[in-house]
Short mmCIF file of C-alpha atoms in Angstrom, two decimals:
data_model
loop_
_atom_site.label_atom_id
_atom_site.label_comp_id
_atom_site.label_asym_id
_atom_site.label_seq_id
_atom_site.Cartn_x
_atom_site.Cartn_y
_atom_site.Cartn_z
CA UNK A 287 35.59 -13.37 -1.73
CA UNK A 288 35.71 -16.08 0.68
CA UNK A 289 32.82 -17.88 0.91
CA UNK A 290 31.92 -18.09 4.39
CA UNK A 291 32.57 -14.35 4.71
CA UNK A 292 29.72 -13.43 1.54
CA UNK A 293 27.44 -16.07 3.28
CA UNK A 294 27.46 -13.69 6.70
CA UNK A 295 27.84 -10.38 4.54
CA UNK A 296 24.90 -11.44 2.87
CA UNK A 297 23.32 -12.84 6.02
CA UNK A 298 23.66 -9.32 7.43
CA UNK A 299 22.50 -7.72 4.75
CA UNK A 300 19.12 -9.47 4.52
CA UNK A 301 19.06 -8.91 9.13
CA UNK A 302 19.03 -5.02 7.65
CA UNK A 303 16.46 -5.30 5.07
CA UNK A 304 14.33 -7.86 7.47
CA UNK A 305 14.20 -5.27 10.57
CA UNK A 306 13.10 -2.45 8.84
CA UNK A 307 10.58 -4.69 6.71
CA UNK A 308 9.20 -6.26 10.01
CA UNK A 309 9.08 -2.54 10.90
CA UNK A 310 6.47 -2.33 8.40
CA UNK A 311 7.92 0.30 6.36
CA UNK A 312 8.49 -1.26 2.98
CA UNK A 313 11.12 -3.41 3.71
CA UNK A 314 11.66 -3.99 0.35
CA UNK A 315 12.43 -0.38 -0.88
CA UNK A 316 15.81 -0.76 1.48
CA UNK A 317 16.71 -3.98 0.55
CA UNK A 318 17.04 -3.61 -2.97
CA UNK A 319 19.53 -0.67 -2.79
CA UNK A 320 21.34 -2.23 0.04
CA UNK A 321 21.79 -5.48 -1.90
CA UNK A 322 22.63 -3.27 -4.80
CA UNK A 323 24.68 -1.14 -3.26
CA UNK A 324 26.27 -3.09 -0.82
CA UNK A 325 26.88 -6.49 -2.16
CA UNK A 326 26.81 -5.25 -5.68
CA UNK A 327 24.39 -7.78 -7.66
CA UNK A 328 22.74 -6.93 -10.35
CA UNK A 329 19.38 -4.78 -10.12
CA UNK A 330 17.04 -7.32 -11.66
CA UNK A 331 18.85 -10.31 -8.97
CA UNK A 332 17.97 -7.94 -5.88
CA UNK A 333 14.41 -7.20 -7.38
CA UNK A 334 13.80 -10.94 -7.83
CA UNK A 335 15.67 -11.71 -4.29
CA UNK A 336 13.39 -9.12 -3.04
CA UNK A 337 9.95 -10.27 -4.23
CA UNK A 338 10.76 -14.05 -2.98
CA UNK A 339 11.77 -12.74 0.63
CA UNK A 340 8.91 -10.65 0.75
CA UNK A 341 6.62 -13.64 -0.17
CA UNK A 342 7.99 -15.93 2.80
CA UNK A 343 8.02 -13.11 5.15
CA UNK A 344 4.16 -11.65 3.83
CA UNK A 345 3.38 -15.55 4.28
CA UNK A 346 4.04 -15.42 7.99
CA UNK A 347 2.58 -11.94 8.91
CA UNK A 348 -0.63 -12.40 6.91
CA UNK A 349 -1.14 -15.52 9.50
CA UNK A 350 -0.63 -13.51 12.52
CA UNK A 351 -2.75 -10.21 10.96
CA UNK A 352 -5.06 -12.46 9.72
CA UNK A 353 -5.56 -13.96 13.32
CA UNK A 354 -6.26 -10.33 14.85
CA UNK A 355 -8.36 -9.49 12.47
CA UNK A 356 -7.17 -6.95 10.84
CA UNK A 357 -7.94 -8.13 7.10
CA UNK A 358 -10.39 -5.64 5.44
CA UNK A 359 -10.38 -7.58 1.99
CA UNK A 360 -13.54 -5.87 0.83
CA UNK A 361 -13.78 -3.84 -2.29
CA UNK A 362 -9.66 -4.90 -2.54
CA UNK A 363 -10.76 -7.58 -5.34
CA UNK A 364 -10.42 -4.84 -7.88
CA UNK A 365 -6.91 -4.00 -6.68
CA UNK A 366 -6.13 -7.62 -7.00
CA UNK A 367 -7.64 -8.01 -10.24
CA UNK A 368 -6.11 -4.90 -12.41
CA UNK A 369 -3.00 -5.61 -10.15
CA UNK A 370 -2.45 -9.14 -11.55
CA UNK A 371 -1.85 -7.99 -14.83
CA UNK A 372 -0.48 -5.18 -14.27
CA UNK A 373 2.33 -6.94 -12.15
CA UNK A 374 3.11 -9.44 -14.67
CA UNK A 375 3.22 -6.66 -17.34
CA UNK A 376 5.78 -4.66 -15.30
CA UNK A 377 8.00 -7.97 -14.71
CA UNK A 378 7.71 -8.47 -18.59
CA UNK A 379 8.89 -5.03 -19.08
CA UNK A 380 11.74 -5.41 -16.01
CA UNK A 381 13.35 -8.54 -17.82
CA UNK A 382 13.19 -6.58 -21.54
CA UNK A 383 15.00 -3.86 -20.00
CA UNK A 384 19.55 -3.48 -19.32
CA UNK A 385 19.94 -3.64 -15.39
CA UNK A 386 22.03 -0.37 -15.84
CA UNK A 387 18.78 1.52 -16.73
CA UNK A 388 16.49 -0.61 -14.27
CA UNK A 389 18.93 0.58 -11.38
CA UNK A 390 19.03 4.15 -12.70
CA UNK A 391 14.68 4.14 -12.61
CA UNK A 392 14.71 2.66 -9.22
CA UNK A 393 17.03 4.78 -8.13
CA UNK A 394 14.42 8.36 -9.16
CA UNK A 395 11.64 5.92 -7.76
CA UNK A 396 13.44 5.66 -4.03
CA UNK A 397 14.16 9.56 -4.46
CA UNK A 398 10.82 10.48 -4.99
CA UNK A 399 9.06 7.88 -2.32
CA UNK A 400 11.66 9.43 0.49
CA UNK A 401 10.35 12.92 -0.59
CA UNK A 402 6.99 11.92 -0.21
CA UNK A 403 7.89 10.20 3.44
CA UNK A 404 9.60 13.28 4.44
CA UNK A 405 7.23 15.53 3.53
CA UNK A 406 4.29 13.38 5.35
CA UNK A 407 6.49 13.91 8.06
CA UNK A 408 7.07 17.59 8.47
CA UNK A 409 3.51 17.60 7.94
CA UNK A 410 2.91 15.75 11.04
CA UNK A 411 5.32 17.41 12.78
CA UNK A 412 3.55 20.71 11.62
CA UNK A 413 -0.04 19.45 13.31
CA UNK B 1238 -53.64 15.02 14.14
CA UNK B 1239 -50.89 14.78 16.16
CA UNK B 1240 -51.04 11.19 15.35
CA UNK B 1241 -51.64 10.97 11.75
CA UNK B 1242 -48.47 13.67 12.19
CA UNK B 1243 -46.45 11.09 13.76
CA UNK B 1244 -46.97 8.61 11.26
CA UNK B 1245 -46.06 10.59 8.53
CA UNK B 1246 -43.06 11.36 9.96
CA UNK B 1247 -42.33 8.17 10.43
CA UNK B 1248 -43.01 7.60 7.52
CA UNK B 1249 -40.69 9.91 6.04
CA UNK B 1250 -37.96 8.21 7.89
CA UNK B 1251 -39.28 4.89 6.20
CA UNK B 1252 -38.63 6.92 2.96
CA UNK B 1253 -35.72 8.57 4.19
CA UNK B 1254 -33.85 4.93 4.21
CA UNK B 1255 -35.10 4.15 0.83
CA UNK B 1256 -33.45 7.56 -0.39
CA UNK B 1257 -30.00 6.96 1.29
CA UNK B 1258 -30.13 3.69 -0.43
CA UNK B 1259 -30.70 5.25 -3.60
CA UNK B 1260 -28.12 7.77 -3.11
CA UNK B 1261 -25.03 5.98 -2.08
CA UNK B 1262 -23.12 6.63 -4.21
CA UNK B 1263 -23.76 10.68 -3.63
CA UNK B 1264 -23.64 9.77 -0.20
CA UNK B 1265 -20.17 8.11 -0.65
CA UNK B 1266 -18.78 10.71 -2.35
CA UNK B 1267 -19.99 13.56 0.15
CA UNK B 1268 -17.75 11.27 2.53
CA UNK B 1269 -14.65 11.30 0.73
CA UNK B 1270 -14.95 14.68 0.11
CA UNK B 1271 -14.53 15.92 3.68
CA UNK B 1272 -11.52 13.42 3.87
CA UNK B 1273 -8.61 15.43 3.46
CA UNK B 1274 -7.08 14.10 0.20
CA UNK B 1275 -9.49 14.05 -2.84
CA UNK B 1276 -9.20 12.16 -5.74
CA UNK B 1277 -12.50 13.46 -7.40
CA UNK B 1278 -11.41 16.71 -7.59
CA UNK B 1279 -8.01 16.41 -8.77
CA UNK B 1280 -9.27 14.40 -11.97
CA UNK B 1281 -11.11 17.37 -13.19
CA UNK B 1282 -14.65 16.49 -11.60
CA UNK B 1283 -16.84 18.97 -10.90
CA UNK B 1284 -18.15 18.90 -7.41
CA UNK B 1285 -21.19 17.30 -7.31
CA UNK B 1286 -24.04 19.31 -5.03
CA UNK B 1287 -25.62 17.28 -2.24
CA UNK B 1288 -29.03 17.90 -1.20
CA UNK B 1289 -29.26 19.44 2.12
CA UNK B 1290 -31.23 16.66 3.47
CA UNK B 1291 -28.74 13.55 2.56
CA UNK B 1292 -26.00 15.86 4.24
CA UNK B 1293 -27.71 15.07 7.88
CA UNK B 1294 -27.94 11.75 7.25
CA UNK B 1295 -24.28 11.62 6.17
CA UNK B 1296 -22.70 12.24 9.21
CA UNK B 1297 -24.25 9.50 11.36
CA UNK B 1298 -23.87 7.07 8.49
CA UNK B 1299 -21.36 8.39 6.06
CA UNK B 1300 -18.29 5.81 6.77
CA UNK B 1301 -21.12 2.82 7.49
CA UNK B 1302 -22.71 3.37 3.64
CA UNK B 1303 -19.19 3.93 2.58
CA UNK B 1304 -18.09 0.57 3.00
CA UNK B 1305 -21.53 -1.21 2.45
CA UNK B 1306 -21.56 -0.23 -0.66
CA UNK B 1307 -18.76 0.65 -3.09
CA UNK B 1308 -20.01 2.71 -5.67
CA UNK B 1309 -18.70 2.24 -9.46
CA UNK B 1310 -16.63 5.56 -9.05
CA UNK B 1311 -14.66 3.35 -6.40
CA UNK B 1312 -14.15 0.67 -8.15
CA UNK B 1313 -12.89 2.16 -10.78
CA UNK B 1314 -10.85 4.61 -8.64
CA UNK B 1315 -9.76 1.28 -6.99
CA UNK B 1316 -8.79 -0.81 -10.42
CA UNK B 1317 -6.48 2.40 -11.21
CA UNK B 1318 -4.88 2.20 -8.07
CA UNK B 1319 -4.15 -1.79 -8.45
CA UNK B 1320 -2.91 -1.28 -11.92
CA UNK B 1321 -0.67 1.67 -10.77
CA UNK B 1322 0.65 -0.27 -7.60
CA UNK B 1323 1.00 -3.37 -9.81
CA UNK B 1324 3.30 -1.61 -12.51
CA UNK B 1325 5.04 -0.38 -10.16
CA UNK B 1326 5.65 -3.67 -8.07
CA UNK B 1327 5.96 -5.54 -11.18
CA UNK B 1328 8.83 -3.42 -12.30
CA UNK B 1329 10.99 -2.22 -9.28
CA UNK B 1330 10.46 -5.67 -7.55
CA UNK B 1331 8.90 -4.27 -4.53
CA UNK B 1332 7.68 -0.66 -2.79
CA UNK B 1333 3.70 -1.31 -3.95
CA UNK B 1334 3.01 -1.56 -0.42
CA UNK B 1335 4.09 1.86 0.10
CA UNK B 1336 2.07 2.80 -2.13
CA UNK B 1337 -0.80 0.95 -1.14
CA UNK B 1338 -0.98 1.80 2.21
CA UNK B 1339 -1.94 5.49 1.90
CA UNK B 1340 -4.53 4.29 -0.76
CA UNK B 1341 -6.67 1.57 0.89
CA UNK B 1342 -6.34 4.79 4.14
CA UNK B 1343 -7.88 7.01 1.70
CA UNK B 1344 -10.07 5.19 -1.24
CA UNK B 1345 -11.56 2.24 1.56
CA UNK B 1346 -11.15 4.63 4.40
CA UNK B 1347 -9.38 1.99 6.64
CA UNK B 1348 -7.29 2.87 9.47
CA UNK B 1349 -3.03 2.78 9.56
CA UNK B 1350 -2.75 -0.72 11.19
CA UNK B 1351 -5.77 -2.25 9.25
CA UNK B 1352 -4.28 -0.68 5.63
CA UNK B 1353 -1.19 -2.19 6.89
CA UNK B 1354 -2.04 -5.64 6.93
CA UNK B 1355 -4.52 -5.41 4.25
CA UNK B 1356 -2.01 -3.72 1.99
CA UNK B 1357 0.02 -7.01 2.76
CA UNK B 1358 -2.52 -8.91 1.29
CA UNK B 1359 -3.06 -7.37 -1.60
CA UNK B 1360 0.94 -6.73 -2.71
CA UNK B 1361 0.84 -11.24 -2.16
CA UNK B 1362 -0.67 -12.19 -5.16
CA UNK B 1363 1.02 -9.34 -7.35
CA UNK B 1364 4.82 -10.29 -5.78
CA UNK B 1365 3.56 -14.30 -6.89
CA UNK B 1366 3.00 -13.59 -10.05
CA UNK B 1367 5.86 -11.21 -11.09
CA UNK B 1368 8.19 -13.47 -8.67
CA UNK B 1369 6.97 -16.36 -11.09
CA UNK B 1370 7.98 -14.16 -14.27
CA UNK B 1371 11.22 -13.89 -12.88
CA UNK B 1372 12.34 -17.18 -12.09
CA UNK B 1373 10.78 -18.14 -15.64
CA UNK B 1374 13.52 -15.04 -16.95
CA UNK B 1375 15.91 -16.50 -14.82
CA UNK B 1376 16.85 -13.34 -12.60
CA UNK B 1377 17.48 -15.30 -9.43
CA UNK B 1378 19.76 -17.47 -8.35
CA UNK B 1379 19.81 -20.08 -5.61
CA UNK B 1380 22.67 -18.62 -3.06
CA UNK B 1381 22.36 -15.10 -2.84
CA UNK B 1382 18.38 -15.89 -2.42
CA UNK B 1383 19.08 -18.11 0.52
CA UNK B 1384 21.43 -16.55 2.33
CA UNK B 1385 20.05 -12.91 1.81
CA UNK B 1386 16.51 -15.07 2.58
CA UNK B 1387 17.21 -16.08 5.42
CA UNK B 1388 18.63 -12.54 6.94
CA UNK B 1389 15.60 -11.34 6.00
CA UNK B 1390 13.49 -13.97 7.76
CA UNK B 1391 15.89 -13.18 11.07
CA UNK B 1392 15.56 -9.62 10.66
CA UNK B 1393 11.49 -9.36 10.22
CA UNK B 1394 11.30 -11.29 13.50
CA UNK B 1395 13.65 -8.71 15.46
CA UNK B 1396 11.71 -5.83 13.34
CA UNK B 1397 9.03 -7.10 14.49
CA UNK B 1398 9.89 -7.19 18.02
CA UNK B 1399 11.80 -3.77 17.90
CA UNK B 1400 8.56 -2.13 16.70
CA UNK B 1401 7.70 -1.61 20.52
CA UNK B 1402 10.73 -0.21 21.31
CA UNK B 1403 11.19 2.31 19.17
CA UNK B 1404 9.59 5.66 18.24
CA UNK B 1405 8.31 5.39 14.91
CA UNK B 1406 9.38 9.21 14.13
CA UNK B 1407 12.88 8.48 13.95
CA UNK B 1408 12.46 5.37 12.77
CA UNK B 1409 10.63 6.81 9.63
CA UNK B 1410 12.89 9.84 9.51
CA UNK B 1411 16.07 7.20 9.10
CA UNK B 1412 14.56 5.42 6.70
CA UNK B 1413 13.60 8.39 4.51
CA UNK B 1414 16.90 9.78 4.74
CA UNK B 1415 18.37 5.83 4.05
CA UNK B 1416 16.11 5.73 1.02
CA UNK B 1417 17.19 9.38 -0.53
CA UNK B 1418 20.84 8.39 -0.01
CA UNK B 1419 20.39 5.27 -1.39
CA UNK B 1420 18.24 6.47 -4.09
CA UNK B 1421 20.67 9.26 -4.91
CA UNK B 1422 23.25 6.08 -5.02
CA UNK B 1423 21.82 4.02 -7.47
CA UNK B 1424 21.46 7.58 -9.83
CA UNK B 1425 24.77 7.63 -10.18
#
């Protein structure tokens, strides 16, 4: 592929991801199938694309949240705490792991969290 | 009479504070158990009875004691929930926030847009460290990061923007339907 043309496919592809992250609806969970899907890396490059984006954009908004106040950082130490290991241990177990298979169990992971956000939603829709 | 009255009563209400105290964690758990979702009682736990005094008291100051005081139920509750939402980040790379959002809503009782942000700050550290493992591993590589980086950076700003515009309804019912296509994608 020409070069300039996968720089703006890509460039587009990350616009995608971006709006509905700065939508603040997981951003993430789209990106890594569109990169996937789209562009065609492999899983564990999207997932690793993924976290680094994430950290420049979270960067950014935690300033401006952080500036309206709406940090509530009490009693999420604990989160933090058992997360941090927990975080590493899954990116251990991501790198021991064939993409093929890491695609396959994100794939049943994005099928279950869109069940879960439609059915919050016909549940609203219900009230 | 009437006085000595009086100051026992007031006295009881001296008392009364001292008992709350004592009883947060009861008091805690009364709270969460009128929430709608309860964790307590889907891990087997018998309901605990609440004395008919504390339950009074509990209205006015339920959510207040709540979040004074986290009880060891909570924190433990709460260290599940990180490990659960770190796994999960850890592994897939991303999508602990939408998992964390509905907790800190339900187990810290905070509301959307506070979870929100807070959730932010809490997925931060976890995406540092398991961003570090994979650079270590070698996963990424300089030119899809930067120019799928940069997109993103371009794209959170318009989000951002766009997030006044639009009705969050459709918004969420596109990206559920997005995410099950996609999902169903990657499956196959």
């Amino acid at each position: 592929m020409n070069i300039y043309l996968s720089i703006f496919v890509n460039f587009l592809v990350g616009i995608v991801g971006g709006v509905f992250g700065g939508l603040g609806m997981g951003g993430g969970t789209l990106l890594i199938p569109l990169l996937s899907i789209v562009l065609g890396y492999e899983q564990k490059l999207c997932q690793g694309i993924n976290l680094v984006s994430f950290l420049v954009m979270a960067s950014i908004s935690l300033l401006i949240h952080y500036k309206h106040g709406f940090l509530e950082l009490r009693g999420t130490f604990y989160i933090i705490i058992s997360g941090l290991i927990f975080s590493s241990l899954g990116a251990v177990m991501a790198g021991l792991l064939p993409s093929k298979i890491l695609r396959i169990c994100f794939g049943v992971f994005l099928c279950i969290l869109a069940f879960f956000q439609l059915f919050k939603l016909f549940k609203k829709h219900k009230d | 009479m009437l006085k000595d009255r009086n100051l026992s009563y007031n006295l009881k209400c001296v008392n009364y504070s001292k008992l709350i105290k004592g009883n947060a964690k009861k008091i805690a758990f009364r709270f969460f158990s009128t929430k709608k979702v309860n964790f307590h009682r889907s891990s087997g736990e018998k309901k605990r009875i609440i004395q008919p005094e504390n339950k009074a008291k509990t209205k006015n100051h339920g959510s207040d004691l709540a979040k004074n005081k986290i009880s060891t139920k909570h924190k433990w509750l709460l260290i599940l929930s990180g490990s659960v939402i770190g796994l999960l980040n850890g592994f897939f790379g991303g999508g602990g926030g939408m998992i964390c959002v509905p907790i800190l809503q339900k187990v810290l009782s905070l509301d959307a847009k506070k979870a929100h942000a807070t959730a932010i700050a809490v997925i931060f550290p976890l995406s540092l460290i398991s961003a570090f493992i994979y650079v270590i591993n070698g996963f990424i590589s300089s030119f899809p990061l930067l120019t799928v980086g940069l997109g993103v950076v371009a794209g959170g700003v318009i989000g951002a923007y766009a997030l006044k515009f639009l009705p969050p309804k459709i918004i969420q019912l596109i990206f559920a339907l997005i995410m099950l296509g996609g999902g169903i994608k990657l499956i196959l």
